[in-house]
Amino acid sequence: MLELYTDRLRLRSVVRSDWDNFLYTHSNEELNQYVRKPQSESVIRQKFERIMTPNNFAEDDTLLLLIESVHQQQFIGFISLHNVNAALGQLEVGYMLHPETHGHGYATEALCALIDWVCIAHHPHKLIAHCAEHNLASAKVLEKCGFVQEGLLRQNWKVGETWLDERLYGLLVAQRS
């Protein structure tokens, strides 16, 4: 079981008892406004089962960690790494936090901790992130963690019937401060 700590947070491997939080974050319309239309519980259950299946973080594997407060073990959200291209050393980051925890710096703190760990454990060449153009809070998190906007992908993602433009962010590991 993977556990990473900051002063305020613990990032840990997802366990079966995390199902209710997983279901909530994947079915909450507000949280998913830039990601997807809320899906059925059976579809979300299939995703959860895939996450629960151990993997070696090979190409196309995903590592999902739960974020919780260190002292109260209060659920804060989830953060992920997706091994996009092993040959090129590219990993994609993503995160989704409970609405009540927004605005406290938790996403930035968790992402910086994950970046530190993955750079030591997996030596990627580059970390990438996609962020809906209008998701300014997420863009700020990425920029605080050293990501640079590398482009704007027009009508690159669809939520329901709405096409969204996405900002493409990158962080070259050799250039991180």
C-alpha positions as YAML, in Angstrom:
chain: A
units: angstrom
residues:
- id: 1
  name: MET
  ca: [0.00, 0.00, 0.00]
- id: 2
  name: LEU
  ca: [1.40, 3.33, -1.06]
- id: 3
  name: GLU
  ca: [1.28, 6.18, 1.46]
- id: 4
  name: LEU
  ca: [2.64, 9.69, 0.94]
- id: 5
  name: TYR
  ca: [2.53, 12.40, 3.62]
- id: 6
  name: THR
  ca: [2.64, 16.17, 3.73]
- id: 7
  name: ASP
  ca: [2.15, 18.37, 6.79]
- id: 8
  name: ARG
  ca: [-1.63, 18.24, 6.39]
- id: 9
  name: LEU
  ca: [-2.37, 15.35, 4.05]
- id: 10
  name: ARG
  ca: [-2.02, 11.63, 3.58]
- id: 11
  name: LEU
  ca: [-2.22, 10.24, 0.05]
- id: 12
  name: ARG
  ca: [-2.84, 6.51, 0.11]
- id: 13
  name: SER
  ca: [-3.84, 3.62, -2.08]
- id: 14
  name: VAL
  ca: [-7.57, 3.19, -2.57]
- id: 15
  name: VAL
  ca: [-9.17, 0.37, -0.57]
- id: 16
  name: ARG
  ca: [-12.61, -1.26, -0.82]
- id: 17
  name: SER
  ca: [-14.05, 0.87, 1.99]
- id: 18
  name: ASP
  ca: [-13.45, 3.97, -0.21]
- id: 19
  name: TRP
  ca: [-16.35, 2.97, -2.49]
- id: 20
  name: ASP
  ca: [-18.80, 5.60, -1.15]
- id: 21
  name: ASN
  ca: [-16.32, 8.44, -1.75]
- id: 22
  name: PHE
  ca: [-15.45, 7.07, -5.20]
- id: 23
  name: LEU
  ca: [-19.15, 6.86, -6.09]
- id: 24
  name: TYR
  ca: [-19.77, 10.40, -4.83]
- id: 25
  name: THR
  ca: [-16.91, 11.99, -6.78]
- id: 26
  name: HIS
  ca: [-17.83, 10.17, -9.98]
- id: 27
  name: SER
  ca: [-21.55, 10.91, -9.78]
- id: 28
  name: ASN
  ca: [-21.57, 14.51, -8.46]
- id: 29
  name: GLU
  ca: [-22.61, 16.82, -11.28]
- id: 30
  name: GLU
  ca: [-20.75, 19.87, -9.94]
- id: 31
  name: LEU
  ca: [-17.46, 17.99, -9.61]
- id: 32
  name: ASN
  ca: [-17.80, 16.49, -13.08]
- id: 33
  name: GLN
  ca: [-18.82, 19.61, -14.99]
- id: 34
  name: TYR
  ca: [-15.50, 19.62, -16.90]
- id: 35
  name: VAL
  ca: [-15.03, 15.84, -17.00]
- id: 36
  name: ARG
  ca: [-18.17, 13.86, -17.83]
- id: 37
  name: LYS
  ca: [-21.90, 13.62, -17.40]
- id: 38
  name: PRO
  ca: [-22.58, 11.64, -14.22]
- id: 39
  name: GLN
  ca: [-22.64, 7.93, -15.01]
- id: 40
  name: SER
  ca: [-24.71, 5.06, -13.69]
- id: 41
  name: GLU
  ca: [-23.64, 3.35, -10.50]
- id: 42
  name: SER
  ca: [-22.89, 0.13, -12.42]
- id: 43
  name: VAL
  ca: [-20.45, 1.95, -14.76]
- id: 44
  name: ILE
  ca: [-18.79, 3.65, -11.79]
- id: 45
  name: ARG
  ca: [-18.56, 0.27, -10.02]
- id: 46
  name: GLN
  ca: [-16.69, -1.17, -13.04]
- id: 47
  name: LYS
  ca: [-14.19, 1.71, -12.86]
- id: 48
  name: PHE
  ca: [-13.74, 1.11, -9.14]
- id: 49
  name: GLU
  ca: [-13.06, -2.59, -9.71]
- id: 50
  name: ARG
  ca: [-10.40, -1.72, -12.33]
- id: 51
  name: ILE
  ca: [-8.74, 0.61, -9.82]
- id: 52
  name: MET
  ca: [-8.81, -2.12, -7.18]
- id: 53
  name: THR
  ca: [-7.02, -4.55, -9.52]
- id: 54
  name: PRO
  ca: [-3.27, -4.40, -8.75]
- id: 55
  name: ASN
  ca: [-1.06, -3.25, -11.61]
- id: 56
  name: ASN
  ca: [2.64, -2.60, -12.22]
- id: 57
  name: PHE
  ca: [2.08, 0.96, -13.45]
- id: 58
  name: ALA
  ca: [3.02, -0.15, -16.95]
- id: 59
  name: GLU
  ca: [1.89, 1.75, -20.03]
- id: 60
  name: ASP
  ca: [-1.81, 2.66, -19.86]
- id: 61
  name: ASP
  ca: [-2.02, 1.73, -16.15]
- id: 62
  name: THR
  ca: [-3.42, 4.22, -13.65]
- id: 63
  name: LEU
  ca: [-2.46, 4.82, -10.05]
- id: 64
  name: LEU
  ca: [-5.28, 6.36, -8.01]
- id: 65
  name: LEU
  ca: [-4.69, 7.67, -4.51]
- id: 66
  name: LEU
  ca: [-7.18, 8.92, -1.95]
- id: 67
  name: ILE
  ca: [-6.39, 12.26, -0.31]
- id: 68
  name: GLU
  ca: [-7.34, 12.65, 3.34]
- id: 69
  name: SER
  ca: [-6.42, 14.93, 6.22]
- id: 70
  name: VAL
  ca: [-3.61, 13.53, 8.33]
- id: 71
  name: HIS
  ca: [-5.18, 14.18, 11.72]
- id: 72
  name: GLN
  ca: [-8.91, 13.58, 11.22]
- id: 73
  name: GLN
  ca: [-8.67, 11.15, 8.27]
- id: 74
  name: GLN
  ca: [-11.34, 13.35, 6.61]
- id: 75
  name: PHE
  ca: [-11.90, 12.55, 2.93]
- id: 76
  name: ILE
  ca: [-10.62, 15.34, 0.69]
- id: 77
  name: GLY
  ca: [-10.52, 13.81, -2.78]
- id: 78
  name: PHE
  ca: [-8.61, 11.67, -5.26]
- id: 79
  name: ILE
  ca: [-5.43, 12.22, -7.27]
- id: 80
  name: SER
  ca: [-4.17, 10.07, -10.12]
- id: 81
  name: LEU
  ca: [-1.27, 9.27, -12.39]
- id: 82
  name: HIS
  ca: [-1.83, 7.65, -15.76]
- id: 83
  name: ASN
  ca: [1.14, 6.08, -17.57]
- id: 84
  name: VAL
  ca: [0.37, 7.56, -20.98]
- id: 85
  name: ASN
  ca: [3.53, 6.53, -22.84]
- id: 86
  name: ALA
  ca: [6.22, 4.46, -21.12]
- id: 87
  name: ALA
  ca: [8.69, 4.74, -24.01]
- id: 88
  name: LEU
  ca: [8.55, 8.55, -23.84]
- id: 89
  name: GLY
  ca: [8.33, 8.67, -20.05]
- id: 90
  name: GLN
  ca: [5.08, 10.64, -20.09]
- id: 91
  name: LEU
  ca: [2.66, 10.51, -17.16]
- id: 92
  name: GLU
  ca: [-0.65, 12.36, -16.94]
- id: 93
  name: VAL
  ca: [-1.87, 13.79, -13.64]
- id: 94
  name: GLY
  ca: [-5.46, 14.38, -12.55]
- id: 95
  name: TYR
  ca: [-7.31, 15.23, -9.36]
- id: 96
  name: MET
  ca: [-10.82, 15.74, -8.07]
- id: 97
  name: LEU
  ca: [-11.57, 17.14, -4.62]
- id: 98
  name: HIS
  ca: [-14.76, 17.23, -2.58]
- id: 99
  name: PRO
  ca: [-16.44, 20.66, -3.01]
- id: 100
  name: GLU
  ca: [-16.24, 21.41, 0.73]
- id: 101
  name: THR
  ca: [-12.44, 21.18, 0.57]
- id: 102
  name: HIS
  ca: [-11.93, 23.61, -2.33]
- id: 103
  name: GLY
  ca: [-9.92, 26.75, -1.70]
- id: 104
  name: HIS
  ca: [-7.67, 25.40, 1.07]
- id: 105
  name: GLY
  ca: [-4.61, 24.55, -1.05]
- id: 106
  name: TYR
  ca: [-5.12, 20.79, -0.74]
- id: 107
  name: ALA
  ca: [-4.94, 20.09, -4.48]
- id: 108
  name: THR
  ca: [-1.66, 21.99, -4.80]
- id: 109
  name: GLU
  ca: [-0.19, 20.29, -1.73]
- id: 110
  name: ALA
  ca: [-1.24, 16.82, -2.91]
- id: 111
  name: LEU
  ca: [-0.03, 17.35, -6.49]
- id: 112
  name: CYS
  ca: [3.36, 18.66, -5.37]
- id: 113
  name: ALA
  ca: [3.79, 15.62, -3.10]
- id: 114
  name: LEU
  ca: [2.82, 13.25, -5.90]
- id: 115
  name: ILE
  ca: [5.25, 14.95, -8.29]
- id: 116
  name: ASP
  ca: [8.09, 14.63, -5.78]
- id: 117
  name: TRP
  ca: [7.36, 10.93, -5.26]
- id: 118
  name: VAL
  ca: [6.93, 10.00, -8.93]
- id: 119
  name: CYS
  ca: [10.15, 11.78, -9.91]
- id: 120
  name: ILE
  ca: [12.09, 9.67, -7.41]
- id: 121
  name: ALA
  ca: [10.21, 6.40, -7.90]
- id: 122
  name: HIS
  ca: [9.64, 6.36, -11.68]
- id: 123
  name: HIS
  ca: [11.97, 8.98, -13.24]
- id: 124
  name: PRO
  ca: [9.53, 10.27, -15.88]
- id: 125
  name: HIS
  ca: [10.66, 12.63, -18.59]
- id: 126
  name: LYS
  ca: [7.48, 14.71, -18.56]
- id: 127
  name: LEU
  ca: [4.25, 15.12, -16.66]
- id: 128
  name: ILE
  ca: [1.20, 16.35, -18.55]
- id: 129
  name: ALA
  ca: [-2.29, 17.51, -17.65]
- id: 130
  name: HIS
  ca: [-5.42, 18.46, -19.55]
- id: 131
  name: CYS
  ca: [-7.55, 21.19, -18.02]
- id: 132
  name: ALA
  ca: [-10.82, 22.63, -19.33]
- id: 133
  name: GLU
  ca: [-10.19, 26.20, -20.46]
- id: 134
  name: HIS
  ca: [-12.72, 27.63, -17.99]
- id: 135
  name: ASN
  ca: [-11.51, 25.58, -15.01]
- id: 136
  name: LEU
  ca: [-9.38, 28.40, -13.64]
- id: 137
  name: ALA
  ca: [-8.92, 26.85, -10.18]
- id: 138
  name: SER
  ca: [-7.37, 23.72, -11.66]
- id: 139
  name: ALA
  ca: [-5.17, 25.79, -13.96]
- id: 140
  name: LYS
  ca: [-3.84, 27.69, -10.92]
- id: 141
  name: VAL
  ca: [-3.04, 24.41, -9.14]
- id: 142
  name: LEU
  ca: [-1.03, 23.17, -12.12]
- id: 143
  name: GLU
  ca: [0.86, 26.45, -12.47]
- id: 144
  name: LYS
  ca: [1.70, 26.57, -8.74]
- id: 145
  name: CYS
  ca: [3.22, 23.09, -9.11]
- id: 146
  name: GLY
  ca: [5.44, 24.17, -11.99]
- id: 147
  name: PHE
  ca: [3.36, 23.16, -15.02]
- id: 148
  name: VAL
  ca: [3.44, 25.42, -18.06]
- id: 149
  name: GLN
  ca: [0.57, 25.81, -20.51]
- id: 150
  name: GLU
  ca: [1.84, 24.39, -23.79]
- id: 151
  name: GLY
  ca: [-1.24, 24.87, -25.90]
- id: 152
  name: LEU
  ca: [-4.98, 25.13, -26.24]
- id: 153
  name: LEU
  ca: [-6.73, 22.13, -27.76]
- id: 154
  name: ARG
  ca: [-9.90, 23.45, -29.37]
- id: 155
  name: GLN
  ca: [-13.06, 21.39, -28.88]
- id: 156
  name: ASN
  ca: [-10.93, 18.54, -27.58]
- id: 157
  name: TRP
  ca: [-13.28, 17.11, -24.93]
- id: 158
  name: LYS
  ca: [-17.00, 16.53, -24.87]
- id: 159
  name: VAL
  ca: [-19.20, 16.57, -21.77]
- id: 160
  name: GLY
  ca: [-22.69, 15.52, -22.75]
- id: 161
  name: GLU
  ca: [-23.42, 17.51, -25.91]
- id: 162
  name: THR
  ca: [-21.01, 20.34, -25.09]
- id: 163
  name: TRP
  ca: [-17.56, 20.55, -26.64]
- id: 164
  name: LEU
  ca: [-14.87, 22.00, -24.37]
- id: 165
  name: ASP
  ca: [-11.55, 23.58, -25.20]
- id: 166
  name: GLU
  ca: [-8.72, 22.17, -23.11]
- id: 167
  name: ARG
  ca: [-5.49, 23.71, -21.98]
- id: 168
  name: LEU
  ca: [-2.56, 21.32, -22.35]
- id: 169
  name: TYR
  ca: [-0.04, 21.62, -19.54]
- id: 170
  name: GLY
  ca: [3.42, 20.10, -19.28]
- id: 171
  name: LEU
  ca: [6.15, 19.83, -16.69]
- id: 172
  name: LEU
  ca: [9.56, 18.71, -17.88]
- id: 173
  name: VAL
  ca: [11.10, 16.91, -14.94]
- id: 174
  name: ALA
  ca: [14.61, 18.14, -15.79]
- id: 175
  name: GLN
  ca: [13.40, 21.74, -15.53]
- id: 176
  name: ARG
  ca: [11.43, 21.54, -12.29]
- id: 177
  name: SER
  ca: [12.61, 23.77, -9.50]
...
